[in-house]
PDB file of C-alpha atoms in Angstrom:
ATOM      1  CA  UNK A  27      21.844  -0.450 -25.672  1.00 56.00           C
ATOM      2  CA  UNK A  28      18.569  -2.092 -24.731  1.00 48.00           C
ATOM      3  CA  UNK A  29      20.464  -5.186 -23.615  1.00 51.00           C
ATOM      4  CA  UNK A  30      22.691  -3.088 -21.325  1.00 44.00           C
ATOM      5  CA  UNK A  31      19.648  -1.398 -19.757  1.00 48.00           C
ATOM      6  CA  UNK A  32      17.965  -4.770 -19.277  1.00 42.00           C
ATOM      7  CA  UNK A  33      21.043  -6.203 -17.535  1.00 48.00           C
ATOM      8  CA  UNK A  34      21.295  -3.107 -15.331  1.00 45.00           C
ATOM      9  CA  UNK A  35      17.640  -3.450 -14.262  1.00 39.00           C
ATOM     10  CA  UNK A  36      18.098  -7.149 -13.464  1.00 47.00           C
ATOM     11  CA  UNK A  37      21.196  -6.424 -11.383  1.00 37.00           C
ATOM     12  CA  UNK A  38      19.409  -3.618  -9.560  1.00 38.00           C
ATOM     13  CA  UNK A  39      16.497  -5.817  -8.467  1.00 37.00           C
ATOM     14  CA  UNK A  40      18.881  -8.650  -7.629  1.00 36.00           C
ATOM     15  CA  UNK A  41      20.799  -6.289  -5.340  1.00 36.00           C
ATOM     16  CA  UNK A  42      17.597  -5.197  -3.581  1.00 35.00           C
ATOM     17  CA  UNK A  43      16.491  -8.800  -2.965  1.00 34.00           C
ATOM     18  CA  UNK A  44      19.900  -9.885  -1.667  1.00 32.00           C
ATOM     19  CA  UNK A  45      20.185  -6.831   0.555  1.00 35.00           C
ATOM     20  CA  UNK A  46      16.754  -7.491   2.048  1.00 36.00           C
ATOM     21  CA  UNK A  47      17.654 -11.126   2.765  1.00 36.00           C
ATOM     22  CA  UNK A  48      20.885 -10.055   4.466  1.00 32.00           C
ATOM     23  CA  UNK A  49      19.035  -7.547   6.674  1.00 37.00           C
ATOM     24  CA  UNK A  50      16.521 -10.216   7.723  1.00 35.00           C
ATOM     25  CA  UNK A  51      19.232 -12.806   8.387  1.00 38.00           C
ATOM     26  CA  UNK A  52      21.117 -10.618  10.849  1.00 36.00           C
ATOM     27  CA  UNK A  53      18.063  -9.656  12.912  1.00 46.00           C
ATOM     28  CA  UNK A  54      18.330 -11.345  16.304  1.00 77.00           C
ATOM     29  CA  UNK A  55      15.406 -13.741  16.728  1.00 87.00           C
ATOM     30  CA  UNK A  56      13.278 -14.045  19.861  1.00 91.00           C
ATOM     31  CA  UNK A  57      12.384 -17.653  20.644  1.00 89.00           C
ATOM     32  CA  UNK A  58       9.221 -17.860  22.750  1.00 89.00           C
ATOM     33  CA  UNK A  59       9.601 -21.638  23.295  1.00 90.00           C
ATOM     34  CA  UNK A  60       5.924 -22.328  22.704  1.00 93.00           C
ATOM     35  CA  UNK A  61       4.353 -25.646  23.627  1.00 92.00           C
ATOM     36  CA  UNK A  62       2.027 -27.381  21.195  1.00 92.00           C
ATOM     37  CA  UNK A  63      -1.182 -25.873  22.637  1.00 92.00           C
ATOM     38  CA  UNK A  64       0.247 -22.385  23.286  1.00 95.00           C
ATOM     39  CA  UNK A  65      -0.305 -19.159  21.399  1.00 96.00           C
ATOM     40  CA  UNK A  66       1.721 -16.005  21.975  1.00 97.00           C
ATOM     41  CA  UNK A  67      -0.032 -12.652  21.739  1.00 98.00           C
ATOM     42  CA  UNK A  68       2.689 -10.085  21.072  1.00 98.00           C
ATOM     43  CA  UNK A  69       1.748  -6.432  21.552  1.00 97.00           C
ATOM     44  CA  UNK A  70       3.693  -4.296  19.063  1.00 96.00           C
ATOM     45  CA  UNK A  71       3.096  -0.622  19.779  1.00 94.00           C
ATOM     46  CA  UNK A  72       4.815   2.662  18.930  1.00 93.00           C
ATOM     47  CA  UNK A  73       3.928   6.153  17.707  1.00 91.00           C
ATOM     48  CA  UNK A  74       3.781   4.744  14.171  1.00 91.00           C
ATOM     49  CA  UNK A  75       1.730   1.589  14.677  1.00 93.00           C
ATOM     50  CA  UNK A  76      -0.491  -0.445  16.992  1.00 95.00           C
ATOM     51  CA  UNK A  77      -0.701  -4.128  16.093  1.00 96.00           C
ATOM     52  CA  UNK A  78      -1.023  -7.575  17.658  1.00 97.00           C
ATOM     53  CA  UNK A  79       1.002 -10.541  16.418  1.00 97.00           C
ATOM     54  CA  UNK A  80      -0.652 -13.924  17.031  1.00 97.00           C
ATOM     55  CA  UNK A  81       2.154 -16.452  16.938  1.00 96.00           C
ATOM     56  CA  UNK A  82       2.026 -20.224  17.422  1.00 94.00           C
ATOM     57  CA  UNK A  83       3.920 -23.225  16.106  1.00 92.00           C
ATOM     58  CA  UNK A  84       1.722 -23.384  13.004  1.00 92.00           C
ATOM     59  CA  UNK A  85       1.144 -19.833  11.776  1.00 94.00           C
ATOM     60  CA  UNK A  86       1.686 -16.110  12.254  1.00 96.00           C
ATOM     61  CA  UNK A  87      -1.223 -13.688  12.017  1.00 97.00           C
ATOM     62  CA  UNK A  88      -1.147  -9.923  12.437  1.00 96.00           C
ATOM     63  CA  UNK A  89      -4.108  -7.839  13.584  1.00 96.00           C
ATOM     64  CA  UNK A  90      -3.541  -4.263  12.409  1.00 95.00           C
ATOM     65  CA  UNK A  91      -5.197  -1.700  14.667  1.00 94.00           C
ATOM     66  CA  UNK A  92      -3.403   1.353  13.276  1.00 90.00           C
ATOM     67  CA  UNK A  93      -0.341   1.873  11.064  1.00 89.00           C
ATOM     68  CA  UNK A  94       1.266   5.068   9.784  1.00 87.00           C
ATOM     69  CA  UNK A  95       4.674   3.636   8.915  1.00 82.00           C
ATOM     70  CA  UNK A  96       5.238  -0.094   8.550  1.00 85.00           C
ATOM     71  CA  UNK A  97       9.035  -0.071   8.092  1.00 87.00           C
ATOM     72  CA  UNK A  98       9.903  -0.278  11.802  1.00 88.00           C
ATOM     73  CA  UNK A  99       6.977  -2.655  12.342  1.00 92.00           C
ATOM     74  CA  UNK A 100       8.404  -5.129   9.822  1.00 92.00           C
ATOM     75  CA  UNK A 101      11.755  -5.047  11.611  1.00 90.00           C
ATOM     76  CA  UNK A 102      10.077  -5.994  14.881  1.00 93.00           C
ATOM     77  CA  UNK A 103       7.926  -8.659  13.256  1.00 93.00           C
ATOM     78  CA  UNK A 104      11.019 -10.327  11.846  1.00 92.00           C
ATOM     79  CA  UNK A 105      12.348 -10.844  15.366  1.00 94.00           C
ATOM     80  CA  UNK A 106       9.513 -13.308  16.002  1.00 94.00           C
ATOM     81  CA  UNK A 107       9.108 -14.902  12.559  1.00 89.00           C
ATOM     82  CA  UNK A 108      11.338 -16.659  10.045  1.00 84.00           C
ATOM     83  CA  UNK A 109       8.874 -16.424   7.146  1.00 87.00           C
ATOM     84  CA  UNK A 110       6.274 -14.036   5.806  1.00 90.00           C
ATOM     85  CA  UNK A 111       2.943 -13.587   7.568  1.00 95.00           C
ATOM     86  CA  UNK A 112       0.300 -16.238   7.035  1.00 96.00           C
ATOM     87  CA  UNK A 113      -2.577 -13.829   7.693  1.00 96.00           C
ATOM     88  CA  UNK A 114      -2.973 -10.064   7.752  1.00 95.00           C
ATOM     89  CA  UNK A 115      -6.180  -8.810   9.385  1.00 95.00           C
ATOM     90  CA  UNK A 116      -7.153  -5.172   8.952  1.00 92.00           C
ATOM     91  CA  UNK A 117     -10.067  -3.149  10.352  1.00 89.00           C
ATOM     92  CA  UNK A 118     -10.383  -0.712   7.444  1.00 80.00           C
ATOM     93  CA  UNK A 119     -10.327  -1.829   3.820  1.00 72.00           C
ATOM     94  CA  UNK A 120      -9.003   1.590   2.783  1.00 70.00           C
ATOM     95  CA  UNK A 121      -6.061   1.495   5.177  1.00 67.00           C
ATOM     96  CA  UNK A 122      -2.850   2.361   3.358  1.00 62.00           C
ATOM     97  CA  UNK A 123       0.867   2.335   4.227  1.00 65.00           C
ATOM     98  CA  UNK A 124       0.976  -1.393   5.053  1.00 79.00           C
ATOM     99  CA  UNK A 125       4.065  -2.699   3.286  1.00 83.00           C
ATOM    100  CA  UNK A 126       4.167  -6.230   4.720  1.00 88.00           C
ATOM    101  CA  UNK A 127       4.527  -9.599   2.995  1.00 90.00           C
ATOM    102  CA  UNK A 128       1.597 -11.915   3.682  1.00 92.00           C
ATOM    103  CA  UNK A 129      -0.216 -14.915   2.230  1.00 94.00           C
ATOM    104  CA  UNK A 130      -3.833 -13.958   3.024  1.00 93.00           C
ATOM    105  CA  UNK A 131      -5.350 -10.542   3.747  1.00 91.00           C
ATOM    106  CA  UNK A 132      -8.801 -10.198   5.305  1.00 92.00           C
ATOM    107  CA  UNK A 133     -11.006  -7.494   6.811  1.00 91.00           C
ATOM    108  CA  UNK A 134     -11.824  -8.235  10.444  1.00 91.00           C
ATOM    109  CA  UNK A 135     -15.540  -7.526  10.705  1.00 87.00           C
ATOM    110  CA  UNK A 136     -17.035 -10.678  12.195  1.00 85.00           C
ATOM    111  CA  UNK A 137     -15.706 -13.970  13.594  1.00 92.00           C
ATOM    112  CA  UNK A 138     -12.677 -15.952  12.426  1.00 94.00           C
ATOM    113  CA  UNK A 139     -11.625 -19.406  13.663  1.00 94.00           C
ATOM    114  CA  UNK A 140      -7.858 -19.927  13.556  1.00 94.00           C
ATOM    115  CA  UNK A 141      -7.724 -23.417  15.108  1.00 91.00           C
ATOM    116  CA  UNK A 142      -5.983 -22.799  18.438  1.00 93.00           C
ATOM    117  CA  UNK A 143      -7.812 -19.509  18.898  1.00 96.00           C
ATOM    118  CA  UNK A 144     -10.624 -17.431  17.461  1.00 96.00           C
ATOM    119  CA  UNK A 145     -11.014 -13.722  16.724  1.00 97.00           C
ATOM    120  CA  UNK A 146     -14.361 -11.983  17.096  1.00 96.00           C
ATOM    121  CA  UNK A 147     -15.185  -8.315  16.482  1.00 95.00           C
ATOM    122  CA  UNK A 148     -18.249  -6.731  18.078  1.00 93.00           C
ATOM    123  CA  UNK A 149     -18.411  -3.002  17.394  1.00 92.00           C
ATOM    124  CA  UNK A 150     -15.409  -1.459  19.183  1.00 94.00           C
ATOM    125  CA  UNK A 151     -14.228  -4.624  20.976  1.00 96.00           C
ATOM    126  CA  UNK A 152     -12.086  -7.350  19.413  1.00 97.00           C
ATOM    127  CA  UNK A 153     -11.992 -10.605  21.373  1.00 97.00           C
ATOM    128  CA  UNK A 154      -9.169 -13.122  20.953  1.00 98.00           C
ATOM    129  CA  UNK A 155      -9.974 -16.434  22.649  1.00 97.00           C
ATOM    130  CA  UNK A 156      -8.567 -19.903  23.148  1.00 95.00           C
ATOM    131  CA  UNK A 157     -10.366 -22.708  25.006  1.00 92.00           C
ATOM    132  CA  UNK A 158      -9.850 -21.037  28.396  1.00 95.00           C
ATOM    133  CA  UNK A 159      -9.080 -17.298  28.191  1.00 97.00           C
ATOM    134  CA  UNK A 160     -10.427 -14.183  26.500  1.00 97.00           C
ATOM    135  CA  UNK A 161      -8.322 -11.160  25.604  1.00 98.00           C
ATOM    136  CA  UNK A 162     -10.447  -8.104  24.799  1.00 97.00           C
ATOM    137  CA  UNK A 163      -8.992  -5.315  22.683  1.00 97.00           C
ATOM    138  CA  UNK A 164     -10.990  -2.238  23.644  1.00 95.00           C
ATOM    139  CA  UNK A 165     -11.359   1.014  21.742  1.00 94.00           C
ATOM    140  CA  UNK A 166     -13.824   3.799  22.500  1.00 90.00           C
ATOM    141  CA  UNK A 167     -17.338   3.119  21.221  1.00 90.00           C
ATOM    142  CA  UNK A 168     -20.828   1.962  22.121  1.00 90.00           C
ATOM    143  CA  UNK A 169     -19.902  -1.527  23.327  1.00 92.00           C
ATOM    144  CA  UNK A 170     -18.655  -1.478  26.946  1.00 90.00           C
ATOM    145  CA  UNK A 171     -19.316  -5.110  27.882  1.00 91.00           C
ATOM    146  CA  UNK A 172     -16.026  -6.406  29.287  1.00 93.00           C
ATOM    147  CA  UNK A 173     -17.650  -8.775  31.790  1.00 92.00           C
ATOM    148  CA  UNK A 174     -16.166 -11.958  30.298  1.00 93.00           C
ATOM    149  CA  UNK A 175     -12.682 -10.603  29.574  1.00 96.00           C
ATOM    150  CA  UNK A 176      -9.754 -12.254  31.354  1.00 97.00           C
ATOM    151  CA  UNK A 177      -7.298  -9.740  29.874  1.00 97.00           C
ATOM    152  CA  UNK A 178      -7.896  -6.310  28.356  1.00 96.00           C
ATOM    153  CA  UNK A 179      -5.827  -4.202  25.983  1.00 97.00           C
ATOM    154  CA  UNK A 180      -6.983  -0.578  26.044  1.00 95.00           C
ATOM    155  CA  UNK A 181      -6.155   1.268  22.826  1.00 94.00           C
ATOM    156  CA  UNK A 182      -8.234   4.250  23.970  1.00 91.00           C
ATOM    157  CA  UNK A 183     -10.386   4.856  27.028  1.00 86.00           C
ATOM    158  CA  UNK A 184     -12.705   7.789  27.731  1.00 82.00           C
ATOM    159  CA  UNK A 185     -15.005   6.379  30.429  1.00 84.00           C
ATOM    160  CA  UNK A 186     -14.429   4.529  33.689  1.00 83.00           C
ATOM    161  CA  UNK A 187     -15.346   0.902  33.051  1.00 86.00           C
ATOM    162  CA  UNK A 188     -16.321  -1.561  35.756  1.00 83.00           C
ATOM    163  CA  UNK A 189     -13.513  -4.098  35.887  1.00 86.00           C
ATOM    164  CA  UNK A 190     -14.104  -7.308  37.798  1.00 86.00           C
ATOM    165  CA  UNK A 191     -11.563  -8.309  40.444  1.00 85.00           C
ATOM    166  CA  UNK A 192     -10.923 -11.601  38.668  1.00 88.00           C
ATOM    167  CA  UNK A 193      -9.445  -9.730  35.704  1.00 93.00           C
ATOM    168  CA  UNK A 194      -5.922 -11.098  35.333  1.00 95.00           C
ATOM    169  CA  UNK A 195      -4.024  -8.316  33.556  1.00 95.00           C
ATOM    170  CA  UNK A 196      -4.553  -5.020  31.736  1.00 95.00           C
ATOM    171  CA  UNK A 197      -2.428  -3.612  28.916  1.00 96.00           C
ATOM    172  CA  UNK A 198      -2.550   0.149  28.304  1.00 93.00           C
ATOM    173  CA  UNK A 199      -1.385   2.506  25.623  1.00 92.00           C
ATOM    174  CA  UNK A 200       0.573   5.192  27.464  1.00 86.00           C
ATOM    175  CA  UNK A 201      -1.747   7.979  26.311  1.00 86.00           C
ATOM    176  CA  UNK A 202      -4.536   6.573  28.550  1.00 88.00           C
ATOM    177  CA  UNK A 203      -5.273   9.076  31.331  1.00 83.00           C
ATOM    178  CA  UNK A 204      -4.182   8.037  34.850  1.00 84.00           C
ATOM    179  CA  UNK A 205      -7.690   8.539  36.260  1.00 82.00           C
ATOM    180  CA  UNK A 206      -8.915   5.598  34.167  1.00 82.00           C
ATOM    181  CA  UNK A 207      -6.164   3.335  35.494  1.00 82.00           C
ATOM    182  CA  UNK A 208      -6.979   3.862  39.187  1.00 82.00           C
ATOM    183  CA  UNK A 209      -9.624   1.143  39.184  1.00 79.00           C
ATOM    184  CA  UNK A 210      -7.044  -1.524  38.335  1.00 82.00           C
ATOM    185  CA  UNK A 211      -4.622  -0.225  40.977  1.00 81.00           C
ATOM    186  CA  UNK A 212      -7.292  -0.460  43.687  1.00 80.00           C
ATOM    187  CA  UNK A 213      -8.181  -4.022  42.735  1.00 83.00           C
ATOM    188  CA  UNK A 214      -4.524  -5.100  42.456  1.00 86.00           C
ATOM    189  CA  UNK A 215      -4.822  -6.037  38.794  1.00 89.00           C
ATOM    190  CA  UNK A 216      -1.500  -6.377  36.956  1.00 93.00           C
ATOM    191  CA  UNK A 217      -0.825  -3.398  34.671  1.00 92.00           C
ATOM    192  CA  UNK A 218       1.445  -3.222  31.626  1.00 95.00           C
ATOM    193  CA  UNK A 219       2.091   0.004  29.713  1.00 93.00           C
ATOM    194  CA  UNK A 220       2.906  -0.523  26.063  1.00 94.00           C
ATOM    195  CA  UNK A 221       5.736   1.307  24.327  1.00 91.00           C
ATOM    196  CA  UNK A 222       8.309   0.891  21.582  1.00 91.00           C
ATOM    197  CA  UNK A 223      10.974   0.184  24.226  1.00 92.00           C
ATOM    198  CA  UNK A 224       9.558  -3.178  25.319  1.00 93.00           C
ATOM    199  CA  UNK A 225       7.829  -6.267  24.014  1.00 95.00           C
ATOM    200  CA  UNK A 226       4.864  -7.349  26.145  1.00 97.00           C
ATOM    201  CA  UNK A 227       3.887 -10.930  25.365  1.00 97.00           C
ATOM    202  CA  UNK A 228       0.866 -12.804  26.657  1.00 98.00           C
ATOM    203  CA  UNK A 229       1.284 -16.584  26.365  1.00 97.00           C
ATOM    204  CA  UNK A 230      -1.944 -18.589  26.580  1.00 97.00           C
ATOM    205  CA  UNK A 231      -2.361 -22.354  26.845  1.00 95.00           C
ATOM    206  CA  UNK A 232      -5.404 -24.478  27.588  1.00 92.00           C
ATOM    207  CA  UNK A 233      -4.731 -24.439  31.341  1.00 92.00           C
ATOM    208  CA  UNK A 234      -2.386 -21.524  32.146  1.00 95.00           C
ATOM    209  CA  UNK A 235      -1.062 -18.146  31.078  1.00 96.00           C
ATOM    210  CA  UNK A 236       2.090 -16.081  31.442  1.00 96.00           C
ATOM    211  CA  UNK A 237       3.016 -12.456  30.735  1.00 96.00           C
ATOM    212  CA  UNK A 238       6.561 -11.783  29.565  1.00 95.00           C
ATOM    213  CA  UNK A 239       8.176  -8.362  29.185  1.00 95.00           C
ATOM    214  CA  UNK A 240      11.362  -8.118  27.134  1.00 94.00           C
ATOM    215  CA  UNK A 241      13.448  -5.051  26.259  1.00 92.00           C
ATOM    216  CA  UNK A 242      13.322  -3.937  22.657  1.00 89.00           C
ATOM    217  CA  UNK A 243      16.963  -3.407  21.770  1.00 79.00           C
ATOM    218  CA  UNK A 244      16.444  -1.514  18.541  1.00 67.00           C
TER     219      UNK A 244
END
């Protein structure tokens, strides 16, 4: 009897593994055609999660800003990757509900050098930088210094910030009030609203950038 139960358990787990591999295999991949010095910053946002995938030809790293349900997040991640995450960066060590395969997990509370780019956290602002550009991920808090940001991703916004005219693009969560967006409209700064219906991708190289918007065909 014990042998029968053991065989049943083995077959059960074997079925789960095979089924998971089949699901991953049939997910349509998105090829960003990155050059050697390029990094793609993929904004993955929905009602259940807010994350940033940092993807280059060497590694995949995920910055987790907020996650309530990681199942749909994993499905979207698999469209850009063909292996498990190299790095998982979280803001809160007690954050739960993150069911993602990764090699290294770390709490983002200081500065991390990833080779082609670096990640720095200063209070409520996370800065992702390569040799030429800075993307600032802004949440509400005491730090409002966005003077050296080339791109800004607003998770939340409760005050009108002074945005320089040389700012190249702004990415908003759709819950941001319209009155806070007027400053970018006046200065003709490119605006991108994040949602689960699209993928907004910022490609950075050492001498240029590009913003790509693709439909998310769930």
